[in-house]
Coordinates of C-alpha atoms and ligand atoms in Angstrom, one line a residue:
Chain F
M1 CA 62.9 82.2 84.4
T2 CA 60.5 79.7 85.8
T3 CA 60.3 79.2 89.5
L4 CA 60.3 75.8 91.1
A5 CA 56.5 76.2 91.8
E6 CA 55.8 76.9 88.2
E7 CA 58.0 74.0 87.1
L8 CA 56.1 71.6 89.3
N9 CA 52.6 72.8 88.5
P10 CA 51.2 71.6 85.2
V11 CA 50.2 74.0 82.5
S12 CA 46.8 72.9 81.4
P13 CA 47.3 69.6 79.5
E14 CA 45.3 69.0 76.4
K15 CA 43.9 66.2 74.5
L16 CA 45.4 64.0 71.9
V17 CA 43.7 63.1 68.7
V18 CA 44.7 60.0 66.7
D19 CA 43.1 60.5 63.4
A20 CA 42.7 57.5 61.0
V21 CA 46.3 56.3 61.5
S22 CA 47.5 53.3 59.5
K23 CA 50.9 51.7 59.5
T24 CA 52.3 48.8 57.6
F25 CA 55.7 47.3 58.2
R26 CA 57.2 46.2 55.0
A27 CA 59.9 43.6 54.9
R28 CA 61.5 42.2 51.8
R29 CA 58.8 39.7 51.1
S30 CA 56.0 40.3 53.5
A31 CA 54.0 43.3 54.7
V32 CA 52.7 43.3 58.3
P33 CA 49.7 45.6 58.7
A34 CA 50.3 46.8 62.2
L35 CA 47.6 49.5 62.4
D36 CA 44.6 49.9 60.3
N37 CA 42.7 53.1 60.3
V38 CA 42.9 53.7 64.1
S39 CA 41.2 56.7 65.6
L40 CA 41.2 57.7 69.2
T41 CA 40.6 60.8 71.1
V42 CA 42.0 61.3 74.6
Q43 CA 40.7 64.1 76.9
E44 CA 43.1 66.1 78.9
G45 CA 43.8 64.5 82.2
E46 CA 42.4 61.2 81.1
F47 CA 43.9 57.8 81.9
V48 CA 43.4 55.5 78.9
C49 CA 44.5 51.9 78.8
L50 CA 45.1 50.0 75.6
V51 CA 44.7 46.3 75.8
G52 CA 45.0 43.6 73.1
P53 CA 46.8 40.5 72.2
S54 CA 50.5 40.5 71.3
G55 CA 51.2 42.0 67.9
C56 CA 48.0 44.1 67.5
G57 CA 50.0 47.3 67.2
K58 CA 49.8 48.8 70.7
S59 CA 53.5 49.7 70.8
T60 CA 53.4 50.9 67.3
L61 CA 50.5 53.3 68.1
L62 CA 52.3 54.5 71.2
N63 CA 55.5 55.1 69.2
I64 CA 53.6 57.0 66.6
I65 CA 51.9 59.2 69.3
A66 CA 55.4 59.8 70.8
G67 CA 56.7 60.9 67.4
L68 CA 59.3 58.1 67.3
E69 CA 57.6 56.6 64.2
K70 CA 55.7 58.0 61.3
P71 CA 52.3 56.7 60.3
D72 CA 51.8 55.7 56.6
S73 CA 48.5 57.7 56.6
G74 CA 46.5 59.6 59.1
Q75 CA 48.0 61.8 61.7
V76 CA 48.3 62.5 65.4
L77 CA 47.4 65.8 66.8
A78 CA 48.7 67.0 70.2
D79 CA 47.4 70.3 71.2
G80 CA 45.8 70.5 67.8
K81 CA 49.3 70.4 66.2
A82 CA 50.5 67.5 64.1
V83 CA 53.1 65.3 65.8
T84 CA 56.1 64.8 63.6
N85 CA 58.9 64.4 66.1
P86 CA 59.3 63.3 69.7
G87 CA 58.7 66.2 72.1
R88 CA 59.2 66.8 75.8
E89 CA 55.5 67.3 76.2
R90 CA 54.9 63.6 75.5
M91 CA 57.2 61.4 77.5
M92 CA 57.5 57.7 77.0
M93 CA 58.2 54.9 79.4
F94 CA 59.3 51.5 78.1
Q95 CA 58.9 48.0 79.2
E96 CA 62.6 47.7 80.0
S97 CA 63.5 50.8 82.0
A98 CA 66.0 52.1 79.4
L99 CA 67.8 53.9 82.2
F100 CA 71.3 54.9 81.3
P101 CA 73.8 52.7 83.2
W102 CA 76.6 55.3 82.9
L103 CA 74.7 57.8 85.0
D104 CA 73.6 57.5 88.6
V105 CA 70.0 57.7 89.6
I106 CA 69.7 61.5 89.9
N107 CA 71.6 62.2 86.7
N108 CA 69.3 59.8 84.9
V109 CA 66.4 61.9 86.1
M110 CA 68.2 65.1 85.2
F111 CA 69.0 64.0 81.7
G112 CA 65.7 65.3 80.2
L113 CA 65.9 68.4 82.5
K114 CA 69.3 69.3 81.1
L115 CA 67.7 69.6 77.7
K116 CA 65.2 72.0 79.1
P117 CA 66.2 75.6 78.7
N118 CA 65.7 78.3 81.4
L119 CA 66.7 76.1 84.3
N120 CA 69.9 76.3 86.3
H121 CA 71.7 73.4 87.8
Q122 CA 70.3 73.9 91.2
E123 CA 66.7 74.1 89.9
R124 CA 67.2 70.9 87.9
R125 CA 68.5 69.1 90.9
E126 CA 65.6 70.2 93.0
V127 CA 63.1 69.1 90.4
A128 CA 64.8 65.7 90.0
E129 CA 64.9 65.3 93.8
Y130 CA 61.2 66.2 94.0
Y131 CA 60.2 63.5 91.5
L132 CA 62.5 60.9 93.1
H133 CA 60.8 61.7 96.4
L134 CA 57.5 61.3 94.7
V135 CA 58.3 57.8 93.6
G136 CA 59.8 57.0 97.0
L137 CA 63.5 56.9 96.1
D138 CA 65.0 59.8 98.1
K139 CA 67.6 57.5 99.5
F140 CA 69.0 56.4 96.2
L141 CA 70.0 59.6 94.5
E142 CA 73.6 58.6 94.0
A143 CA 72.9 54.9 93.5
N144 CA 74.1 53.2 90.3
V145 CA 71.4 51.7 88.0
H146 CA 72.6 48.2 88.4
E147 CA 72.2 48.4 92.2
L148 CA 68.4 48.9 91.8
S149 CA 65.8 46.2 91.8
G150 CA 63.5 45.9 88.8
G151 CA 60.7 47.8 90.5
M152 CA 63.1 50.5 91.6
K153 CA 64.3 50.9 88.1
Q154 CA 60.8 51.4 86.8
R155 CA 60.3 54.0 89.6
V156 CA 63.3 55.9 88.4
A157 CA 62.2 55.6 84.8
L158 CA 58.8 57.0 86.0
A159 CA 60.6 59.9 87.7
R160 CA 62.7 60.5 84.7
A161 CA 59.6 60.6 82.5
L162 CA 57.8 62.9 84.9
A163 CA 60.6 65.3 85.6
P164 CA 60.4 67.4 82.4
N165 CA 56.8 67.9 83.3
P166 CA 55.2 66.4 80.2
R167 CA 51.5 66.8 79.6
V168 CA 51.2 63.3 78.3
L169 CA 52.8 60.1 79.6
L170 CA 53.0 57.2 77.2
M171 CA 53.6 54.0 79.1
D172 CA 54.4 50.8 77.1
E173 CA 53.8 47.8 79.5
P174 CA 56.0 49.5 82.1
F175 CA 55.3 47.0 84.8
A176 CA 55.1 43.8 82.8
A177 CA 58.5 42.5 84.0
L178 CA 57.8 43.0 87.7
D179 CA 56.4 40.6 90.3
A180 CA 52.8 40.9 91.4
L181 CA 53.5 42.6 94.7
T182 CA 55.8 45.2 93.3
R183 CA 53.2 45.9 90.6
E184 CA 50.5 46.4 93.1
Q185 CA 52.6 48.9 94.9
L186 CA 53.2 50.7 91.6
Y187 CA 49.5 50.7 90.7
S188 CA 48.8 52.8 93.8
D189 CA 51.8 55.0 93.2
I190 CA 50.8 55.7 89.6
Q191 CA 47.3 56.5 90.6
R192 CA 48.4 58.8 93.3
I193 CA 50.9 60.6 91.0
W194 CA 48.3 60.8 88.3
Q195 CA 45.9 62.4 90.7
E196 CA 48.5 64.8 92.1
R197 CA 50.1 65.9 88.9
R198 CA 47.1 65.6 86.5
K199 CA 48.7 64.0 83.6
T200 CA 47.2 62.5 80.5
I201 CA 48.3 58.9 80.5
I202 CA 48.1 56.3 77.7
F203 CA 49.0 53.0 79.2
V204 CA 49.6 49.8 77.2
T205 CA 49.2 46.5 78.9
H206 CA 48.5 42.8 78.3
N207 CA 46.9 42.6 81.6
V208 CA 43.2 43.3 81.5
R209 CA 42.9 43.5 85.2
E210 CA 45.6 46.1 85.3
A211 CA 43.8 48.1 82.7
A212 CA 40.5 48.0 84.5
C213 CA 42.3 49.0 87.7
L214 CA 44.1 52.0 86.2
G215 CA 42.1 53.3 83.4
D216 CA 39.2 55.8 83.1
R217 CA 38.8 54.1 79.8
V218 CA 40.0 50.8 78.4
V219 CA 40.4 50.5 74.6
V220 CA 40.4 47.0 73.2
F221 CA 42.5 46.2 70.1
S222 CA 42.3 43.2 67.8
P223 CA 45.3 42.0 65.7
H224 CA 46.0 41.4 62.0
P225 CA 45.6 44.3 61.3
G226 CA 45.5 46.2 64.5
R227 CA 42.1 47.8 65.0
I228 CA 40.2 49.3 67.9
R229 CA 37.2 47.1 68.6
E230 CA 35.6 48.3 71.7
Q231 CA 35.9 50.8 74.5
F232 CA 34.9 50.5 78.1
S233 CA 34.7 53.3 80.5
I234 CA 35.5 52.5 84.1
P235 CA 33.7 54.9 86.3
L236 CA 35.0 53.5 89.6
P237 CA 36.2 55.9 92.3
R238 CA 39.9 56.1 93.1
P239 CA 42.2 55.0 94.4
R240 CA 41.2 51.5 93.1
D241 CA 42.5 48.3 94.4
I242 CA 43.4 45.7 91.8
N243 CA 41.9 43.0 93.9
S244 CA 38.6 44.6 94.4
V245 CA 35.4 42.9 93.2
E246 CA 34.4 45.9 91.1
V247 CA 37.7 45.9 89.2
A248 CA 37.3 42.1 88.7
Q249 CA 33.8 42.6 87.3
Y250 CA 35.0 45.1 84.7
S251 CA 38.0 43.1 83.8
G252 CA 35.7 40.1 83.3
E253 CA 33.6 42.0 80.8
I254 CA 36.6 43.2 78.9
V255 CA 38.1 39.7 78.7
K256 CA 34.8 38.5 77.3
A257 CA 34.9 41.2 74.6
L258 CA 38.6 40.4 73.9
K259 CA 38.0 36.7 73.4
Q260 CA 35.7 37.4 70.5
Y261 CA 38.6 38.7 68.6
L262 CA 41.1 36.0 69.3
P263 CA 39.6 32.6 68.7
A264 CA 42.9 31.0 68.0
T265 CA 45.1 31.8 71.0
P266 CA 43.0 32.7 74.0
E267 CA 46.0 32.4 76.4
T268 CA 47.7 35.5 74.9
V269 CA 45.5 37.7 77.1
T270 CA 44.6 36.7 80.6
A271 CA 42.6 38.3 83.3
N272 CA 45.5 38.4 85.8
S273 CA 48.8 37.2 84.7
Chain L
M1 CA 97.4 43.0 103.1
K2 CA 97.8 39.3 103.1
R3 CA 97.6 39.2 99.3
R4 CA 100.4 41.8 99.1
L5 CA 102.6 39.9 101.5
I6 CA 102.2 36.7 99.5
A7 CA 103.0 38.6 96.2
A8 CA 106.0 40.2 97.8
L9 CA 107.3 36.8 99.0
F10 CA 106.7 35.3 95.6
F11 CA 108.9 37.9 93.9
L12 CA 111.6 37.7 96.6
M13 CA 111.6 34.0 96.0
L14 CA 112.1 34.5 92.3
L15 CA 115.0 36.8 92.9
G16 CA 116.4 34.2 95.3
I17 CA 116.2 31.4 92.8
W18 CA 117.8 33.6 90.2
E19 CA 120.7 34.4 92.6
L20 CA 121.1 30.7 93.6
L21 CA 121.2 29.5 90.0
C22 CA 123.8 32.1 89.2
R23 CA 125.9 31.0 92.2
A24 CA 125.7 27.4 91.1
K25 CA 127.4 28.6 87.9
I26 CA 125.1 26.8 85.6
W27 CA 125.5 29.5 83.0
S28 CA 128.4 31.8 82.3
P29 CA 127.9 35.1 84.0
V30 CA 128.2 36.7 80.6
M31 CA 125.0 35.0 79.5
M32 CA 123.1 35.4 82.8
P33 CA 124.3 38.0 85.2
E34 CA 123.3 37.9 88.8
P35 CA 120.5 40.1 90.1
L36 CA 122.9 42.4 91.8
A37 CA 124.8 43.1 88.6
V38 CA 121.5 44.0 86.9
G39 CA 120.6 46.2 89.9
E40 CA 124.0 47.8 89.8
Y41 CA 123.6 48.6 86.1
L42 CA 120.2 50.1 86.7
W43 CA 121.5 52.2 89.6
E44 CA 124.5 53.4 87.6
S45 CA 122.5 54.3 84.5
L46 CA 120.0 56.0 86.7
R47 CA 122.7 58.1 88.3
D48 CA 124.4 59.1 85.2
G49 CA 121.1 60.0 83.7
T50 CA 121.0 57.7 80.6
L51 CA 118.1 55.6 81.9
G52 CA 116.0 58.6 82.9
Q53 CA 116.7 60.3 79.6
A54 CA 115.9 57.3 77.5
T55 CA 112.7 56.6 79.4
L56 CA 111.6 60.1 78.9
V57 CA 112.3 60.0 75.2
T58 CA 110.5 56.8 74.8
L59 CA 107.5 57.8 76.8
R60 CA 107.2 61.0 75.0
R61 CA 107.1 59.3 71.6
L62 CA 104.6 56.8 73.0
L63 CA 102.3 59.3 74.5
I64 CA 102.3 61.7 71.5
G65 CA 101.8 58.8 69.1
Y66 CA 99.2 57.1 71.2
L67 CA 97.2 60.3 71.8
A68 CA 97.3 61.0 68.1
G69 CA 96.1 57.5 67.4
V70 CA 93.2 57.9 69.8
A71 CA 92.3 61.3 68.5
I72 CA 92.2 60.0 65.0
G73 CA 90.7 56.6 65.8
L74 CA 87.8 57.6 67.9
P75 CA 86.1 59.9 65.4
L76 CA 86.8 57.5 62.6
G77 CA 85.2 54.7 64.6
L78 CA 82.1 56.9 65.2
L79 CA 82.0 57.6 61.5
T80 CA 82.2 54.0 60.4
A81 CA 79.4 53.1 62.8
R82 CA 77.3 56.0 61.6
F83 CA 77.7 56.0 57.8
K84 CA 77.4 53.0 55.6
T85 CA 79.7 54.4 53.0
V86 CA 82.4 55.0 55.6
E87 CA 81.9 51.5 56.9
D88 CA 82.3 50.0 53.4
T89 CA 85.4 52.0 52.7
L90 CA 87.4 53.0 55.7
G91 CA 85.9 50.3 57.9
V92 CA 87.3 47.6 55.6
I93 CA 90.7 49.3 55.6
A94 CA 90.7 49.4 59.4
L95 CA 89.8 45.8 59.6
G96 CA 92.5 44.8 57.3
L97 CA 95.2 46.9 58.8
Q98 CA 94.4 45.8 62.3
T99 CA 95.5 42.3 61.4
L100 CA 98.9 43.6 60.2
P101 CA 101.4 43.2 63.0
S102 CA 102.5 46.7 63.9
V103 CA 106.2 45.9 63.4
C104 CA 105.5 45.6 59.7
W105 CA 105.1 49.4 59.6
V106 CA 108.7 49.9 60.5
P107 CA 110.4 49.4 57.1
L108 CA 107.8 51.5 55.4
A109 CA 108.1 54.3 57.9
L110 CA 111.9 54.3 57.5
L111 CA 111.7 54.6 53.7
W112 CA 109.0 57.3 53.9
F113 CA 110.4 59.4 56.7
G114 CA 114.0 58.4 57.1
Q115 CA 115.6 58.1 60.5
T116 CA 113.4 60.8 62.1
E117 CA 111.0 61.3 64.9
M118 CA 108.3 61.3 62.3
A119 CA 109.0 57.7 61.5
M120 CA 108.6 56.7 65.2
L121 CA 105.4 58.7 65.5
F122 CA 104.1 57.1 62.3
V123 CA 104.7 53.6 63.6
V124 CA 103.1 54.3 66.9
V125 CA 100.0 55.9 65.3
M126 CA 99.6 53.0 62.9
G127 CA 100.0 50.5 65.7
S128 CA 97.3 52.0 67.8
V129 CA 94.8 53.7 65.5
W130 CA 93.0 50.7 64.0
S131 CA 92.1 48.9 67.1
V132 CA 90.7 52.1 68.5
V133 CA 88.6 52.5 65.3
I134 CA 87.3 49.0 65.5
A135 CA 86.6 49.0 69.2
T136 CA 84.7 52.3 68.9
D137 CA 82.7 51.1 65.9
N138 CA 82.0 47.9 67.7
G139 CA 81.0 49.7 70.8
V140 CA 78.6 52.0 69.1
R141 CA 76.9 49.2 67.2
T142 CA 76.2 47.3 70.4
V143 CA 74.5 50.2 72.1
P144 CA 70.9 49.1 72.6
P145 CA 68.7 51.3 70.3
I146 CA 66.3 51.9 73.2
Y147 CA 68.8 54.3 74.8
A148 CA 68.7 56.5 71.7
R149 CA 65.0 56.3 71.6
A150 CA 64.6 57.2 75.2
A151 CA 67.0 60.1 74.7
R152 CA 65.0 61.3 71.7
T153 CA 61.8 61.4 73.7
M154 CA 63.6 63.6 76.2
G155 CA 64.5 66.1 73.5
S156 CA 68.0 64.9 72.6
R157 CA 68.9 65.2 69.0
G158 CA 71.8 64.6 66.6
L159 CA 75.2 65.6 68.1
H160 CA 73.8 65.7 71.6
T161 CA 72.6 62.1 71.3
W162 CA 76.0 61.1 70.0
L163 CA 78.0 62.8 72.7
K164 CA 75.7 62.2 75.7
V165 CA 74.2 58.8 74.9
I166 CA 75.9 56.8 72.2
L167 CA 79.5 57.6 73.3
P168 CA 79.1 56.9 77.0
A169 CA 77.0 53.8 76.3
A170 CA 79.9 52.5 74.1
L171 CA 82.5 53.5 76.7
P172 CA 83.3 50.1 78.0
F173 CA 84.1 48.9 74.5
I174 CA 86.0 52.0 73.7
V175 CA 88.2 51.8 76.8
S176 CA 89.1 48.2 76.1
G177 CA 89.9 49.2 72.5
M178 CA 92.1 52.0 73.8
K179 CA 93.9 49.6 76.1
Q180 CA 94.5 47.3 73.2
G181 CA 95.7 50.2 71.1
W182 CA 98.1 51.1 73.9
A183 CA 99.6 47.6 74.0
F184 CA 100.0 47.7 70.2
A185 CA 101.6 51.1 70.3
W186 CA 104.0 50.1 73.0
R187 CA 105.1 47.0 71.1
S188 CA 105.5 48.8 67.8
L189 CA 107.5 51.6 69.3
M190 CA 109.9 49.1 71.0
A191 CA 110.3 47.4 67.6
A192 CA 111.0 50.6 65.9
E193 CA 113.5 51.8 68.5
I194 CA 115.4 48.5 68.3
F195 CA 115.6 48.5 64.6
V196 CA 116.1 52.2 63.9
T197 CA 118.8 54.3 65.1
I198 CA 117.8 57.9 65.0
L199 CA 119.8 60.9 66.0
T200 CA 117.2 63.0 67.7
G201 CA 116.7 60.8 70.8
F202 CA 118.0 57.8 72.5
G203 CA 115.1 55.6 73.8
L204 CA 114.8 52.4 75.8
G205 CA 114.8 50.3 72.7
H206 CA 118.1 51.8 71.7
L207 CA 119.6 51.0 75.1
L208 CA 118.4 47.4 74.5
H209 CA 119.9 47.4 71.0
Y210 CA 123.3 48.7 72.2
G211 CA 123.2 46.2 75.1
R212 CA 123.2 43.5 72.5
E213 CA 126.0 45.2 70.5
L214 CA 128.1 45.4 73.6
H215 CA 127.2 42.0 74.9
A216 CA 126.1 43.7 78.1
M217 CA 123.6 41.2 79.5
D218 CA 123.1 43.2 82.6
Q219 CA 122.0 46.1 80.5
I220 CA 119.6 44.0 78.4
I221 CA 117.9 42.4 81.3
G222 CA 117.8 45.7 83.2
I223 CA 116.2 47.5 80.4
M224 CA 113.7 44.7 79.8
L225 CA 112.7 45.0 83.4
V226 CA 112.2 48.7 83.0
I227 CA 110.1 48.1 79.9
I228 CA 107.9 45.6 81.8
A229 CA 107.6 48.0 84.7
I230 CA 106.4 50.8 82.4
G231 CA 103.9 48.5 80.8
L232 CA 102.5 47.5 84.2
L233 CA 102.5 51.1 85.5
A234 CA 100.7 52.3 82.4
D235 CA 98.1 49.7 83.0
K236 CA 97.6 50.7 86.6
I237 CA 97.8 54.5 86.0
L238 CA 96.1 54.9 82.7
F239 CA 93.5 52.2 82.5
S240 CA 92.8 50.7 85.8
P241 CA 91.0 53.7 87.2
W242 CA 88.8 53.8 84.1
E243 CA 88.0 50.2 84.3
K244 CA 87.2 50.3 88.0
Y245 CA 84.9 53.3 87.4
L246 CA 83.1 51.5 84.6
H247 CA 82.8 48.3 86.6
R248 CA 81.3 50.2 89.5
R249 CA 78.9 52.1 87.3
W250 CA 77.8 49.3 85.0
G251 CA 78.0 46.6 87.7
T252 CA 80.1 44.3 85.6
D253 CA 82.8 42.5 87.4
Ligands
ATP301 N1 60.2 47.6 63.3 C1 59.3 46.7 62.9 N2 59.5 46.0 61.7 C2 58.7 45.1 61.2 N3 57.6 44.8 61.8 C3 57.3 45.3 63.0 C4 58.1 46.3 63.6 N4 57.5 46.7 64.7 C5 56.4 46.0 64.8 N5 56.2 45.2 63.8 C6 55.1 44.3 63.6 O1 53.9 45.1 63.7 C7 52.9 44.4 64.5 C8 52.6 45.2 65.7 O2 53.7 45.3 66.6 P1 53.6 46.0 68.0 O3 54.9 45.9 68.6 O4 53.0 47.3 67.8 O5 52.6 45.1 68.7 P2 52.1 45.1 70.3 O6 50.7 45.2 70.3 O7 52.9 46.2 71.0 O8 52.6 43.7 70.8 P3 53.1 43.3 72.2 O9 51.9 43.3 73.1 O10 53.6 41.9 72.0 O11 54.1 44.3 72.6 C9 53.6 43.0 64.9 O12 53.0 42.1 64.0 C10 55.0 43.2 64.6 O13 55.5 42.0 64.1
MG302 MG1 54.4 46.1 72.5

């Protein structure tokens, strides 16, 4: 039986290895090469941001890492073990919150916990309450999903992803649908939570500035087929402010790099959208 | 409160108009009895037990048949949504039979089962099951795939996903399908009772039938009122709470 303290404290997370992963989507007539020989190593506790224009395979890569999709070739190792299925140690957060409207807030957060053995109801509830507190939603335990704002929904989704205590958090443009102010609030929240809970995070975004603000490392993709082109490490101290000059400098560099790979439609990636 | 008052006034007014028209002797009282006569019939048949007995018999048939219909229809709907082969076979049958007015089952049920309870049950089940199948199937298909994906990342698999994610996500559709199934079951049972005399139980439809045979207009109108009241009550008791709950949860209004 795990105690609450054990439940809340991370067991040492470990790195992910994406090893020469390729994936092509075949339709009746066409074949879309979504990922071409992508390799990436993520250290434990690292915050990695993936940026790149639309359609370069970021979501596909994240889904493969999550185990929701299978690569055509290559493999993903988590903990040195090949990923074949989704697992609780890698939680995914989607662009739309994907919260379940038939459950209230706390039961949404408890959904994953209920699938975790060795916890009784009381402990599950305490864990769920802890994470809802962490994202600042103590007062909305019994609220229905439709009563929440977009930002609150993403906070609940974050709490839901954190609650089973995954070692890896996979976030697919989680804040893209939110307004700038709410997003800024969430940037500081996610940095605080990441520091407190020491997760490994892979964060997909269109927004280079967001990537520079959040990531230890920013990985730049190019489309058709999706490939990793460049990587930037961002050694700025935390917490970082999205509006700071340093973040702006890094994001400028990354945008410059990105523009090389998309001569046709430069507006698909912007420094701050 | 004000809404209720207005509604009460409205129905009192209807009764008043009915009474006035009768007093004006526009129709012969044989064709259109006055409200009091209908009330008297209802009171009498309530006191001698016929009404209560018939209502019980009818409701019993309806409930058993309907529950059987849902118990069969729900899993079938899940199967048609899940398996292509079931969709192409049973799904097509369900679609076809749903368009068949449920009264059409009565002659067949009679020949197959004779004048028995089984015939009644059969008609009710056939009347309700297909719309439940189709609503369930429909509901499951409209569940956004992201729910199942999210559930999978949280460790949900197979049957758990179906019971805890797909089914609740499809619930609004399923409930409206169940409501439709109820309406069809009710209609088909009344038709069956009016057409079929059976020895094992005397339902509301039979009372209606004998009202006609006896030219007892007060009985016919009285029973029709009871049938309407049961329909309304069923809606309020069986479905309204569900719908309210769903509206509150989903935020649909
Ligand atoms: N299920 C699928 N079937 C067919 N093609 C797909 C499928 N999923 C993705 N693709 C294709 O694969 C390519 C990569 O898609 P993906 O969603 O990974 O891109 P992305 O980088 O996440 O884009 P965005 O930034 O717009 O979310 C796209 O060209 C897309 O059309
Ligand atoms: Mg994407």
